[in-house]
Coordinates of C-alpha atoms (C1' of nucleotides) in Angstrom, one line a residue:
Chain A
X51 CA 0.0 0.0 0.0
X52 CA 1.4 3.4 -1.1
X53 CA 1.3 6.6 0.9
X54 CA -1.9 8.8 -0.2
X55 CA -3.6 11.8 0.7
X56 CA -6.4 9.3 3.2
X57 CA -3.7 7.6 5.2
X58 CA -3.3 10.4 8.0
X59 CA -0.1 10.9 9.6
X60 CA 1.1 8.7 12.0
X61 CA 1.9 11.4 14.7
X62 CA -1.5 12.4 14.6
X63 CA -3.1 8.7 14.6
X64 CA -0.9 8.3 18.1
X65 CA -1.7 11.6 19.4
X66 CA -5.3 10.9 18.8
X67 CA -4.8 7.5 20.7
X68 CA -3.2 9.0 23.6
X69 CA -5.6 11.8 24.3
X70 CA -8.9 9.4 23.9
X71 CA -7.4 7.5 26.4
X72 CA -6.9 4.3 23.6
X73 CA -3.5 4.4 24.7
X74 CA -2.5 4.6 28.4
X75 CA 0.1 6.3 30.8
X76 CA 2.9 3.9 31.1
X77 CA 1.6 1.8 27.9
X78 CA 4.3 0.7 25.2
X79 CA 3.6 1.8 21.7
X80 CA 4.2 -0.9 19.2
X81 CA 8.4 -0.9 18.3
X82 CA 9.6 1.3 15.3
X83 CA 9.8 -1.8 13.3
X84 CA 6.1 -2.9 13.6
X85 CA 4.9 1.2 13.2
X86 CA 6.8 1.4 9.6
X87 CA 4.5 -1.8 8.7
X88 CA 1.5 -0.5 9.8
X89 CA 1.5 2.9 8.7
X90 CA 3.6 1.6 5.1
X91 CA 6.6 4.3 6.1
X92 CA 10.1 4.0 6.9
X93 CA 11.6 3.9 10.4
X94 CA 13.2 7.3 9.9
X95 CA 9.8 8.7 9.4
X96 CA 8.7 6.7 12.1
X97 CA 11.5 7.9 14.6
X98 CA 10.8 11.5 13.5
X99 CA 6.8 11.0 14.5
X100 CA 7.8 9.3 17.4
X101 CA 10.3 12.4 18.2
X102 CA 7.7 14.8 17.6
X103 CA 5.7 13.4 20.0
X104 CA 8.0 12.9 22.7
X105 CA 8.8 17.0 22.0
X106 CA 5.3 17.4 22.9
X107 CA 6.1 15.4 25.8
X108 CA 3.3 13.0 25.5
X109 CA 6.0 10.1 24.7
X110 CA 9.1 9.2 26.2
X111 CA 11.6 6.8 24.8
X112 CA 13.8 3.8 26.3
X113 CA 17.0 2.9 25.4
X114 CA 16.8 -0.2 23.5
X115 CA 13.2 -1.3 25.5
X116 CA 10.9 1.2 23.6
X117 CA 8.5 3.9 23.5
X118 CA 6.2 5.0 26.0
X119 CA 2.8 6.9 26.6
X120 CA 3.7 9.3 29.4
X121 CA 1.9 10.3 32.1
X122 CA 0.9 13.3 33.5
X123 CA 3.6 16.1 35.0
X124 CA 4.6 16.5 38.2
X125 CA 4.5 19.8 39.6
X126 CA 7.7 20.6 41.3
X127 CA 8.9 23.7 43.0
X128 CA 12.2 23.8 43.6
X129 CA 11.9 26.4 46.4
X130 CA 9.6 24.4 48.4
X131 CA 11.3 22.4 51.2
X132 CA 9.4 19.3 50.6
X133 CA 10.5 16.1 50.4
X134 CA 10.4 14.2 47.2
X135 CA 8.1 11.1 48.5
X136 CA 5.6 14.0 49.8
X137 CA 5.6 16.1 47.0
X138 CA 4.6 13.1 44.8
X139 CA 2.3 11.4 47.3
X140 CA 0.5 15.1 47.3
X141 CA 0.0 14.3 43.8
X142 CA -1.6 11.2 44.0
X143 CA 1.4 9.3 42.5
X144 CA 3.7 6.8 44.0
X145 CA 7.6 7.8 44.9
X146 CA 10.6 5.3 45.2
X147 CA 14.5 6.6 45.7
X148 CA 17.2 4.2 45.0
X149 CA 20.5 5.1 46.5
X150 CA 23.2 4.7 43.2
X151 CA 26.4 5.3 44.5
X152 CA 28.6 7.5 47.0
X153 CA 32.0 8.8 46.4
X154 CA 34.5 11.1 48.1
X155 CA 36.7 12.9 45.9
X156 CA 38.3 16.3 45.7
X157 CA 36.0 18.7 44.4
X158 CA 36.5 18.7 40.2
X159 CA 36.5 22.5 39.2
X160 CA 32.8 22.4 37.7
X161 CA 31.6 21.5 40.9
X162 CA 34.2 24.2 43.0
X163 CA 33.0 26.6 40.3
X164 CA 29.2 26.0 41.9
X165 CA 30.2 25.7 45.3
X166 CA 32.3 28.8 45.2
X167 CA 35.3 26.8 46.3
X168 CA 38.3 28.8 46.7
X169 CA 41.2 25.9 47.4
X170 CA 41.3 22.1 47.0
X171 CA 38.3 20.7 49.2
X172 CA 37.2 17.4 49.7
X173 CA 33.3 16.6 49.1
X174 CA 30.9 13.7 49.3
X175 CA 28.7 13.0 45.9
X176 CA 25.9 11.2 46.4
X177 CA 24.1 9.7 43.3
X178 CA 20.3 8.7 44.0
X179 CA 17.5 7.8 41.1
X180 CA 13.8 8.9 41.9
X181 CA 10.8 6.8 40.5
X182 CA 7.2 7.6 40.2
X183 CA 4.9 5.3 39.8
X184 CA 7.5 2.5 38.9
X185 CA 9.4 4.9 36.0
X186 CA 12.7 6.2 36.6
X187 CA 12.3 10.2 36.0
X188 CA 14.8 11.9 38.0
X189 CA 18.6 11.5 38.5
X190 CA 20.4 13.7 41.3
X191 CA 23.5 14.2 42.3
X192 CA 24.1 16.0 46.1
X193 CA 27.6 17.4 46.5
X194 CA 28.2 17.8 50.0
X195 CA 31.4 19.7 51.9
X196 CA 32.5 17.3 53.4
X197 CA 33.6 19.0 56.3
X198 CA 30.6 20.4 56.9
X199 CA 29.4 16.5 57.4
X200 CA 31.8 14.0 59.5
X201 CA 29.8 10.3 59.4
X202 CA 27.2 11.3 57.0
X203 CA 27.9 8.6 54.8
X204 CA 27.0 5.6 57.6
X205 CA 23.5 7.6 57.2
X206 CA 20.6 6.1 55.5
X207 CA 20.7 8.2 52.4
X208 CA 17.1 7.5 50.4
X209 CA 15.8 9.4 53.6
X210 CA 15.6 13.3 53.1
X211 CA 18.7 14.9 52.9
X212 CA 17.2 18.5 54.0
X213 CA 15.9 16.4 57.4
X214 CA 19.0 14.7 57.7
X215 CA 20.9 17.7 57.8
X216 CA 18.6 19.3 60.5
X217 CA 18.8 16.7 62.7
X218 CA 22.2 15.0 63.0
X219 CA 23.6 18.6 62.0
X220 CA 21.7 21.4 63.2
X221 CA 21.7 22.8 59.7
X222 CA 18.7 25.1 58.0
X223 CA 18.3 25.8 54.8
X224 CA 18.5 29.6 55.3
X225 CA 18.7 30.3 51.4
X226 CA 18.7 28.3 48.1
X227 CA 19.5 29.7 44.5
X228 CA 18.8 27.0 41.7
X229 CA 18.9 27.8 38.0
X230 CA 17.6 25.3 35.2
X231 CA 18.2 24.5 31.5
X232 CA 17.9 22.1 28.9
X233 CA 20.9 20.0 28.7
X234 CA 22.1 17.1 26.9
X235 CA 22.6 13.7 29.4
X236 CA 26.2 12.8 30.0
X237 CA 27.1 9.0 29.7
X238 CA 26.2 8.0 33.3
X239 CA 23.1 9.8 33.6
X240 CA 21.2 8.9 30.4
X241 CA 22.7 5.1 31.3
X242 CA 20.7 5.5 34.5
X243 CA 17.4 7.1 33.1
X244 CA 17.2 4.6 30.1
X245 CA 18.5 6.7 27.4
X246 CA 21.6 7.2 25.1
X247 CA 23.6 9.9 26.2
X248 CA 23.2 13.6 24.8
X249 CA 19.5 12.6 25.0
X250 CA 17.4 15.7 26.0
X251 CA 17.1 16.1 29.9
X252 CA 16.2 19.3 32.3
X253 CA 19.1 20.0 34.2
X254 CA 17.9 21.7 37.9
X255 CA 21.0 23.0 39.4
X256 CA 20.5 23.9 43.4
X257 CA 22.8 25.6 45.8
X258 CA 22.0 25.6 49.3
X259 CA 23.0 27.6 51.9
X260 CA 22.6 27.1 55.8
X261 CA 21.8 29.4 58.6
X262 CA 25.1 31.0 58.9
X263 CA 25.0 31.7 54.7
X264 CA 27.6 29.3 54.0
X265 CA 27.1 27.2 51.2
X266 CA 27.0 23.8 52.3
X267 CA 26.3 21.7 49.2
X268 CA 24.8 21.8 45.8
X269 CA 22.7 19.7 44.0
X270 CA 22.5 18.3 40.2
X271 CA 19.2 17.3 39.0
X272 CA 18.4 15.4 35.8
X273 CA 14.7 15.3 35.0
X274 CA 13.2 13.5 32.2
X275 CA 11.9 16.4 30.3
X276 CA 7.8 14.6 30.0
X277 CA 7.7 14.0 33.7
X278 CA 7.9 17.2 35.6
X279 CA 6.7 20.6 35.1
X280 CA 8.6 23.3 36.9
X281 CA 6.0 25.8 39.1
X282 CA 6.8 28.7 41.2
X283 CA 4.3 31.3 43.4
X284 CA 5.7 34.2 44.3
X285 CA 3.4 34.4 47.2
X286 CA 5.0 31.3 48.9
X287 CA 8.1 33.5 49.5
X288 CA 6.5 36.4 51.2
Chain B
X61 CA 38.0 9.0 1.9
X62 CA 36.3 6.3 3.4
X63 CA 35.7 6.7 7.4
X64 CA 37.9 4.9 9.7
X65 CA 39.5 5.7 13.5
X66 CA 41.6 8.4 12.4
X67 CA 38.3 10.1 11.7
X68 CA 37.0 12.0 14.8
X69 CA 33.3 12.6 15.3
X70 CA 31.9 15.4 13.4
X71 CA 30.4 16.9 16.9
X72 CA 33.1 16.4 18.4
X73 CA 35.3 18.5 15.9
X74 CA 32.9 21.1 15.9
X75 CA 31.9 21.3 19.8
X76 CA 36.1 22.0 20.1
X77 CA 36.1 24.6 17.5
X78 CA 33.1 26.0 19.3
X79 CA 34.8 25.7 23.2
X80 CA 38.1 27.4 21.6
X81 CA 36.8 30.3 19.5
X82 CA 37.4 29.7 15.9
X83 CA 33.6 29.1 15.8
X84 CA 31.8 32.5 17.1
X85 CA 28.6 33.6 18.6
X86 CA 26.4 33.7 16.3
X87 CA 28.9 32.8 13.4
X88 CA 27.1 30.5 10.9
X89 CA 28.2 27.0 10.6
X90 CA 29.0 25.0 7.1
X91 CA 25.6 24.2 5.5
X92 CA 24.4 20.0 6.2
X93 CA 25.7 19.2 2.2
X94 CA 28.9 20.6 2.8
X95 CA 29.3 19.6 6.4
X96 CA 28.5 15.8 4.9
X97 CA 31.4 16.7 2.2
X98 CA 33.9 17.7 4.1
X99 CA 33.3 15.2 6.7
X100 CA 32.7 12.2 4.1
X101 CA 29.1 11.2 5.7
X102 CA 25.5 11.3 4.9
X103 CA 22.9 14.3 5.8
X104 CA 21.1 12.2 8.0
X105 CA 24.2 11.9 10.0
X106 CA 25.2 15.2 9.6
X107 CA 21.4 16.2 11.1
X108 CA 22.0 13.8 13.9
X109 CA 25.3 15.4 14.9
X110 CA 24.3 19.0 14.7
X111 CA 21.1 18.1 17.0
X112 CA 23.1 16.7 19.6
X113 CA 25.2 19.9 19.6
X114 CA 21.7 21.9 19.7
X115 CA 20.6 20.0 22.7
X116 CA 23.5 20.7 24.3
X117 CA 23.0 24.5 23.7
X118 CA 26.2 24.7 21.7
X119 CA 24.2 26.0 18.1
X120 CA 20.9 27.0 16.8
X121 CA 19.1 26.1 13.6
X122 CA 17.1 28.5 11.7
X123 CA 14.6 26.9 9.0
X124 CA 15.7 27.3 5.8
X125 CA 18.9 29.5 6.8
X126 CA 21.5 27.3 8.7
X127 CA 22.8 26.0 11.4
X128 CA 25.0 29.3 14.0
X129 CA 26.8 29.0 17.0
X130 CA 25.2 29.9 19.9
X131 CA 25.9 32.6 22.7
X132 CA 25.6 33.0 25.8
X133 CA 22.8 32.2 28.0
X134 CA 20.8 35.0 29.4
X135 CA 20.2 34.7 33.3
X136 CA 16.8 35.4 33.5
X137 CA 14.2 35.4 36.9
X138 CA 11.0 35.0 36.1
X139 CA 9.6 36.4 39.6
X140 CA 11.8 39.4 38.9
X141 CA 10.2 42.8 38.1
X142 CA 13.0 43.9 36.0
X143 CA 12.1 44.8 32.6
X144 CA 13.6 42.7 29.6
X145 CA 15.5 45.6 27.9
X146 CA 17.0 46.0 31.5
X147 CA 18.0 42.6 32.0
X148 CA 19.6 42.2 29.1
X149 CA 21.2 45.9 28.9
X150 CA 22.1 44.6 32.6
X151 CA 24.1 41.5 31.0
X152 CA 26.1 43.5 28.0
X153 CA 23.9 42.6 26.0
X154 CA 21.6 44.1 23.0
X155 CA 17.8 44.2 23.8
X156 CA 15.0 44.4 21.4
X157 CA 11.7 44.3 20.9
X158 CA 8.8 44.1 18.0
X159 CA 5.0 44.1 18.4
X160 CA 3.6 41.5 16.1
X161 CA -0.3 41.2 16.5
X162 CA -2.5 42.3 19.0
X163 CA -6.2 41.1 18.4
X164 CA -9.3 41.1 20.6
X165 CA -11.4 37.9 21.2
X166 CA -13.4 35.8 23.3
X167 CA -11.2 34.0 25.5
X168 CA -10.7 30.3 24.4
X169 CA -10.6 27.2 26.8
X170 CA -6.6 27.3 27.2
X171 CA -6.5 30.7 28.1
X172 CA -9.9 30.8 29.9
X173 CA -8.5 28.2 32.1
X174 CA -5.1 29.8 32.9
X175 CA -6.9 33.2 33.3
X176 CA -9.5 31.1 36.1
X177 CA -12.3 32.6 33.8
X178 CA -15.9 31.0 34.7
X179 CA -17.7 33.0 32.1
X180 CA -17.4 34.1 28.5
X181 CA -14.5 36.8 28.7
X182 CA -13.3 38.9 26.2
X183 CA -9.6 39.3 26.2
X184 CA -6.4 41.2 24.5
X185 CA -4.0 38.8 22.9
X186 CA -0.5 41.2 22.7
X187 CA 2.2 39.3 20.7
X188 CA 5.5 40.6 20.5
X189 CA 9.1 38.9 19.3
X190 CA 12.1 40.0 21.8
X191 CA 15.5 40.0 20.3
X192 CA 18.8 39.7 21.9
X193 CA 21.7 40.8 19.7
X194 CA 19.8 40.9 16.8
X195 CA 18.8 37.7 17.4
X196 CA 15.2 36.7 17.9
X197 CA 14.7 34.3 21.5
X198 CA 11.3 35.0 22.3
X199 CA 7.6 35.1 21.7
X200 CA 5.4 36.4 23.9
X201 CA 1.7 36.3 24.2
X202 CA 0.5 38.8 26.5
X203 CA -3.1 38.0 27.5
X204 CA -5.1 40.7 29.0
X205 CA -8.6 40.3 30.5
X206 CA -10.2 43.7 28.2
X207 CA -12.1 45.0 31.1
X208 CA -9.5 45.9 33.6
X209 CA -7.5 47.5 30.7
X210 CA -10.0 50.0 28.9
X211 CA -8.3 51.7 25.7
X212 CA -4.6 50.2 26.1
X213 CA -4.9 49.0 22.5
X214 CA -3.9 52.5 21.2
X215 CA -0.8 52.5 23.8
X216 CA 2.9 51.9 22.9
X217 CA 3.0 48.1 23.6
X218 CA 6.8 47.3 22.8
X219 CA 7.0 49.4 25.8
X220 CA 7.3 47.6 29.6
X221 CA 3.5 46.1 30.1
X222 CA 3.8 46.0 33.9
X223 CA 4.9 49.4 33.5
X224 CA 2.2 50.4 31.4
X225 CA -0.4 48.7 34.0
X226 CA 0.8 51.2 36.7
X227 CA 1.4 54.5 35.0
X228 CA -1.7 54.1 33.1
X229 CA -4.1 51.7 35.1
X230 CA -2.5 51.8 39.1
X231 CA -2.1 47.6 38.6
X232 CA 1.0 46.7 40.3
X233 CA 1.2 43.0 40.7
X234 CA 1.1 42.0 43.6
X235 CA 1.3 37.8 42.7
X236 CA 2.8 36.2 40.1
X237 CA 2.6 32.4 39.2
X238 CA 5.0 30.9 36.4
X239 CA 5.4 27.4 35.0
X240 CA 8.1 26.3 33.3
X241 CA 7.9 23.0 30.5
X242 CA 9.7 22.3 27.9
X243 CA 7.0 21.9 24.8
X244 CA 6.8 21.9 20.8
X245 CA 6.6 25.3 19.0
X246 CA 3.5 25.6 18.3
X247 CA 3.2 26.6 14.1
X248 CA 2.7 30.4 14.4
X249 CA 5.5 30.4 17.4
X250 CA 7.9 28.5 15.2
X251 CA 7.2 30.9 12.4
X252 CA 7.9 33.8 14.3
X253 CA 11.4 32.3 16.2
X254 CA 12.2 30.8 12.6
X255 CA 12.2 27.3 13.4
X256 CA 10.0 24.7 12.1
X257 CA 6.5 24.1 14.0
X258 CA 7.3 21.0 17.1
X259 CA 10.5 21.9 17.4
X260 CA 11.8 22.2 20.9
X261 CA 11.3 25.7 22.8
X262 CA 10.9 26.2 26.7
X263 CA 7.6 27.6 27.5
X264 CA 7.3 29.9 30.2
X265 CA 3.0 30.6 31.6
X266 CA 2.5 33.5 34.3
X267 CA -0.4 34.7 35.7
X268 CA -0.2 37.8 37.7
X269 CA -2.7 38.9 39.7
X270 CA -2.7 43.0 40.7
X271 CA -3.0 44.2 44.3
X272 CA -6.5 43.4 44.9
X273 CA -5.5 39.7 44.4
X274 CA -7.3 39.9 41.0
X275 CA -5.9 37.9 38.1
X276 CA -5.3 40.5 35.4
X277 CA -3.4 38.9 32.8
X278 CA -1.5 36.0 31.6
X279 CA 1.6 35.5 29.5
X280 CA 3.0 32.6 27.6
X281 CA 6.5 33.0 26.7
X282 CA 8.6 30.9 24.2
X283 CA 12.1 30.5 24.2
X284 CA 15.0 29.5 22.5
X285 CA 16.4 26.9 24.6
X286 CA 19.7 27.6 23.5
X287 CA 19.6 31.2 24.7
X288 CA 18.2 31.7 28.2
X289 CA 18.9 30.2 32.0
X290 CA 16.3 30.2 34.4
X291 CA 18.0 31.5 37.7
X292 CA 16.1 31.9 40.9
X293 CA 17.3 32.6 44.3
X294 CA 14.9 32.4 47.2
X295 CA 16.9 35.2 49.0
X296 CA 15.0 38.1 46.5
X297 CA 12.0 37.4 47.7
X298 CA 12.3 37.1 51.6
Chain C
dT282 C1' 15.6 53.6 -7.0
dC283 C1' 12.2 50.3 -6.1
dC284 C1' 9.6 46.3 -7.1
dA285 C1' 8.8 41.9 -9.2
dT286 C1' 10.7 37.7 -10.8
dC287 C1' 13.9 34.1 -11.0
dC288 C1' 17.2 31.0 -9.2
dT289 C1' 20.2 28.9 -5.9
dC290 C1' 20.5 27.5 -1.5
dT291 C1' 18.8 25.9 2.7
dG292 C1' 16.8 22.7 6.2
dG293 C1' 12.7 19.5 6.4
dA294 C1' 10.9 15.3 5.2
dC295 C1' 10.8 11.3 2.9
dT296 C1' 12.4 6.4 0.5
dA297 C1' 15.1 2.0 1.2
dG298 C1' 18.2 -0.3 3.3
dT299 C1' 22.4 -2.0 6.9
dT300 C1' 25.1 -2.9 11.2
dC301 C1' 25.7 -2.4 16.2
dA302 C1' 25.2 -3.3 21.1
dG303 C1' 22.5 -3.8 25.0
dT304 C1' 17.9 -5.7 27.2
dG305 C1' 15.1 -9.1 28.8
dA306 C1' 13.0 -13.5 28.4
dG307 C1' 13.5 -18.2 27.9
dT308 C1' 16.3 -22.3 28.3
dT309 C1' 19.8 -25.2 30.1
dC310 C1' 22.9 -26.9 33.5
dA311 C1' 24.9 -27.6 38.0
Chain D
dT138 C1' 16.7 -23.0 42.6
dG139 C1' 19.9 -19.9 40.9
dA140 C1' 23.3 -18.7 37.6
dA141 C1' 24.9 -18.6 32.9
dC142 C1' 24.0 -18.7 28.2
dT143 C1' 21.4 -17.8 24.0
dC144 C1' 18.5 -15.4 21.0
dA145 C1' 15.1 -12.3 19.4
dC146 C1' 14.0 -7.8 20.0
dT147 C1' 14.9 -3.0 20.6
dG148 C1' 16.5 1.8 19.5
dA149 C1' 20.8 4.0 17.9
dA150 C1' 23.5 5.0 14.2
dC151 C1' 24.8 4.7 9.8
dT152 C1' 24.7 4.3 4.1
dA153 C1' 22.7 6.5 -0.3
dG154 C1' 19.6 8.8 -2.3
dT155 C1' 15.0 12.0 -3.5
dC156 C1' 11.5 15.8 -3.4
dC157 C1' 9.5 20.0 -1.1
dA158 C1' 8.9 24.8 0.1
dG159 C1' 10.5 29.0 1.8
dA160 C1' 14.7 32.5 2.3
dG161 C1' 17.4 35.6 0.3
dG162 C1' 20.2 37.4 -3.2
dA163 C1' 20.7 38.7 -7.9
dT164 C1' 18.8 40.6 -12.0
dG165 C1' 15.9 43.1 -15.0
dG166 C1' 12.3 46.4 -15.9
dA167 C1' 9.6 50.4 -14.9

DNA sequence: TCCATCCTCTGGACTAGTTCAGTGAGTTCA
DNA sequence: TGAACTCACTGAACTAGTCCAGAGGATGGA
C-alpha cells in the first residue's frame, strides 16, 4: 500500500490515541519496526513521528526497550522544602529513591566553580534515582562539603537529605538559588534514566546555603523532560 | 575518503572549534551538504550530529537559513520585576523588541483556564518577538482580561507592560505564578522564532494577579532553549 | 531607485536499506 | 533454585539517495 492523501499521519493517529485514552500512561507503543508496517513508512519517518511526539512530551523513549505513553507532569517547585516522596504522594502518585552510589573525591573544578570553592576541598557526591509510579524520572547528584558533614555517609541516604541535615547537623536551609536549563545527558546519567547519552534532559542545578549563609552543598538534577513541570508562586516567598 | 579511527566525530570537531573560539557567537556553521562533504558522511548523520550539539545548547538552527553557533545564555528570573531591555542591557547585552499582533477575542478554553475565567470573557492577545543581539529568542503572548485594561490597544505596547499597568491603570502586581515546560513550537511560534512548527522551545506561563489579588493577565512565553537560563534565588523574595 | 521575478541555497521530510550493542525473556545446566 | 547462556527484539546510528517549500540574493524592468 502506497502513501496517499487518506492515510493520516502517524503522529497524529498516536496523538489521537493518547488523548482518547486508547493508549495509556505507562503503555508501550508498538516498536519502530512494527509502526513502519503499519503505517507503510520507513523507520526514519517513524522515529521522527515518534520524536515529535515525545517534543510534545506525551512520549518518552527507552534505550533499546521502547516507546512510552507518558503520564501526567509532576509539579515541582524547587523552592519548596518538601521532600520528594511528599511532593509526589500530594500528587496522588507513587515515589521510590534508589540510593546509586557515594563517592568522596576532591571537588572537580565544575563543581568548585558551583560551590564557590576557593582551594582544593574534599566533598561527598551522592548519586540517587527517583521513581514515580514505577518509571525512573529523575537522576540527582548532592555534592556535600564534606567538612561540613563528619559520618554522614554511615546515614541512611534515600531518607531526606534537608531532614538529615537538621537533625544529626543542626543545619537550616536559610537560602537556596537554583537555575535550570535544557541539557544534553552525560554517559552515566542517560545510562541511569534509560537513554543514550546527549538525549534531552532538564538540568535543575541547586545551591544551598545554611543558617550561617555558608554554602553547604549543591545539588544536580536530571529530569526526564515529560515528567515534571517546573511551578513557582511568588506568594510562597512572602 | 572512506571513514575509519583516524576520523574524529563530526560533533566532536565542531563542539572543540566551538569551546576554543574559531567558531563564534552567532557565526554560521558550514551548511548540512557541505558539512557531509567535508566530513565524508550522509545528511542524515550530519542532522543527527548537529542536534546533539543543539541540545547541548552549543548551536541553533534556523529553518531554511542554517545551522549558528550559539551565545551566551541569558540569566533570566521570572519572579523578577525587572524589565527585559534591563535585563539584558544589565548583561552586556543588546535588547529588542517588535510588536507582532494584538487582536481582541473571546477567551478560548486554554487561556480561559489559565486566566480562572468562569464566564465568556473577552480578552487582549499582545504578541511581541524580543531580540537579543539581533537575534530573535522570544515570543510572547500577553493575555489581557479587556475589562480591567479600557483603551490600552492604542498604547505603545513594545514598551514595559507592567509598567504600562501602573502608570496608566495603578495595577502593580502583587502575585505572580509561572510554570516552566519544555514543549513543541506551536506553528505560528515556530514561524515567528524561525524554526520549524514541534521543534523544541521552553515555555514559560504567568499569571499575575494585581494588588487586589485579582488575576489580570496572563503570558505565555517561548524561548530558545539555547539562549536563556532560568536562575532563581529564594533570597530576592524574603 | 524600487519592485517583481527568478534562481540557488537551505533545512525539512521522505524512500530503502544496513550494522551495532544492550535488554530481557527463555532455556539449560549444575 | 539460581546462575549462565542464547537469542530475538529494541532503539541508535549509519549508508545513499529523492522531493519540497521557503529564504534571500541577484537581475531586470519600470
Amino acid at each position: 500500500m502506497k502513501k496517499n492523501a487518506d492515510n493520516p499521519k502517524m503522529k497524529d493517529v498516536l496523538r489521537e490515541q493518547i488523548f482518547g485514552r486508547a493508549l495509556l500512561p505507562l503503555q508501550k507503543l508498538p516498536s519502530e519496526r512494527e509502526l513502519s508496517e503499519l503505517f507503510s513508512t520507513t523507520r526514519i519517518s517513524v522515529k521522527d513521528a515518534l520524536g515529535a511526539l515525545e517534543t510534545e512530551g506525551l512520549i518518552y523513549r527507552e534505550d533499546r526497550r521502547g516507546w512510552f505513553v507518558s503520564p501526567p507532569r509532576i509539579r515541582y517547585n524547587p523552592l519548596s522544602r518538601c521532600h520528594f516522596n511528599q511532593m509526589i504522594n500530594e500528587q496522588d502518585r507513587i515515589a521510590e529513591t534508589q540510593l546509586i552510589n557515594i563517592s568522596t573525591i576532591m571537588a572537580p573544578s565544575d563543581y568548585a566553580k558551583v560551590l564557590e570553592l576557593k582551594e582544593l576541598t574534599e566533598i561527598h557526591v551522592i548519586e540517587r534515582l527517583r521513581y514515580i509510579d514505577g518509571r525512573v524520572v529523575l537522576f540527582v547528584e548532592n555534592c556535600l562539603i564534606s567538612h561540613f558533614f563528619p559520618g554522614i555517609i554511615e546515614e541512611n541516604l534515600t531518607q531526606s537529605l534537608t531532614q538529615l541535615y537538621q537533625d544529626k547537623y543542626q543545619f537550616t536551609t536559610s537560602r537556596s538559588r537554583f537555575d535550570v536549563i535544557p541539557a544534553a545527558a552525560p554517559a552515566h546519567v542517560a545510562k541511569a534514566l534509560n537513554i543514550s547519552a546527549g538525549q534531552q534532559v532538564l538540568k535543575i542545578c541547586r545551591v544551598n546555603y545554611n543558617q550561617q549563609g555558608k554554602i553547604i552543598d549543591c545539588e544536580f538534577e536530571y529530569w526526564r523532560p515529560d515528567a515534571v513541570m517546573i511551578s513557582i508562586d511568588s506568594i510562597e516567598h512572602s
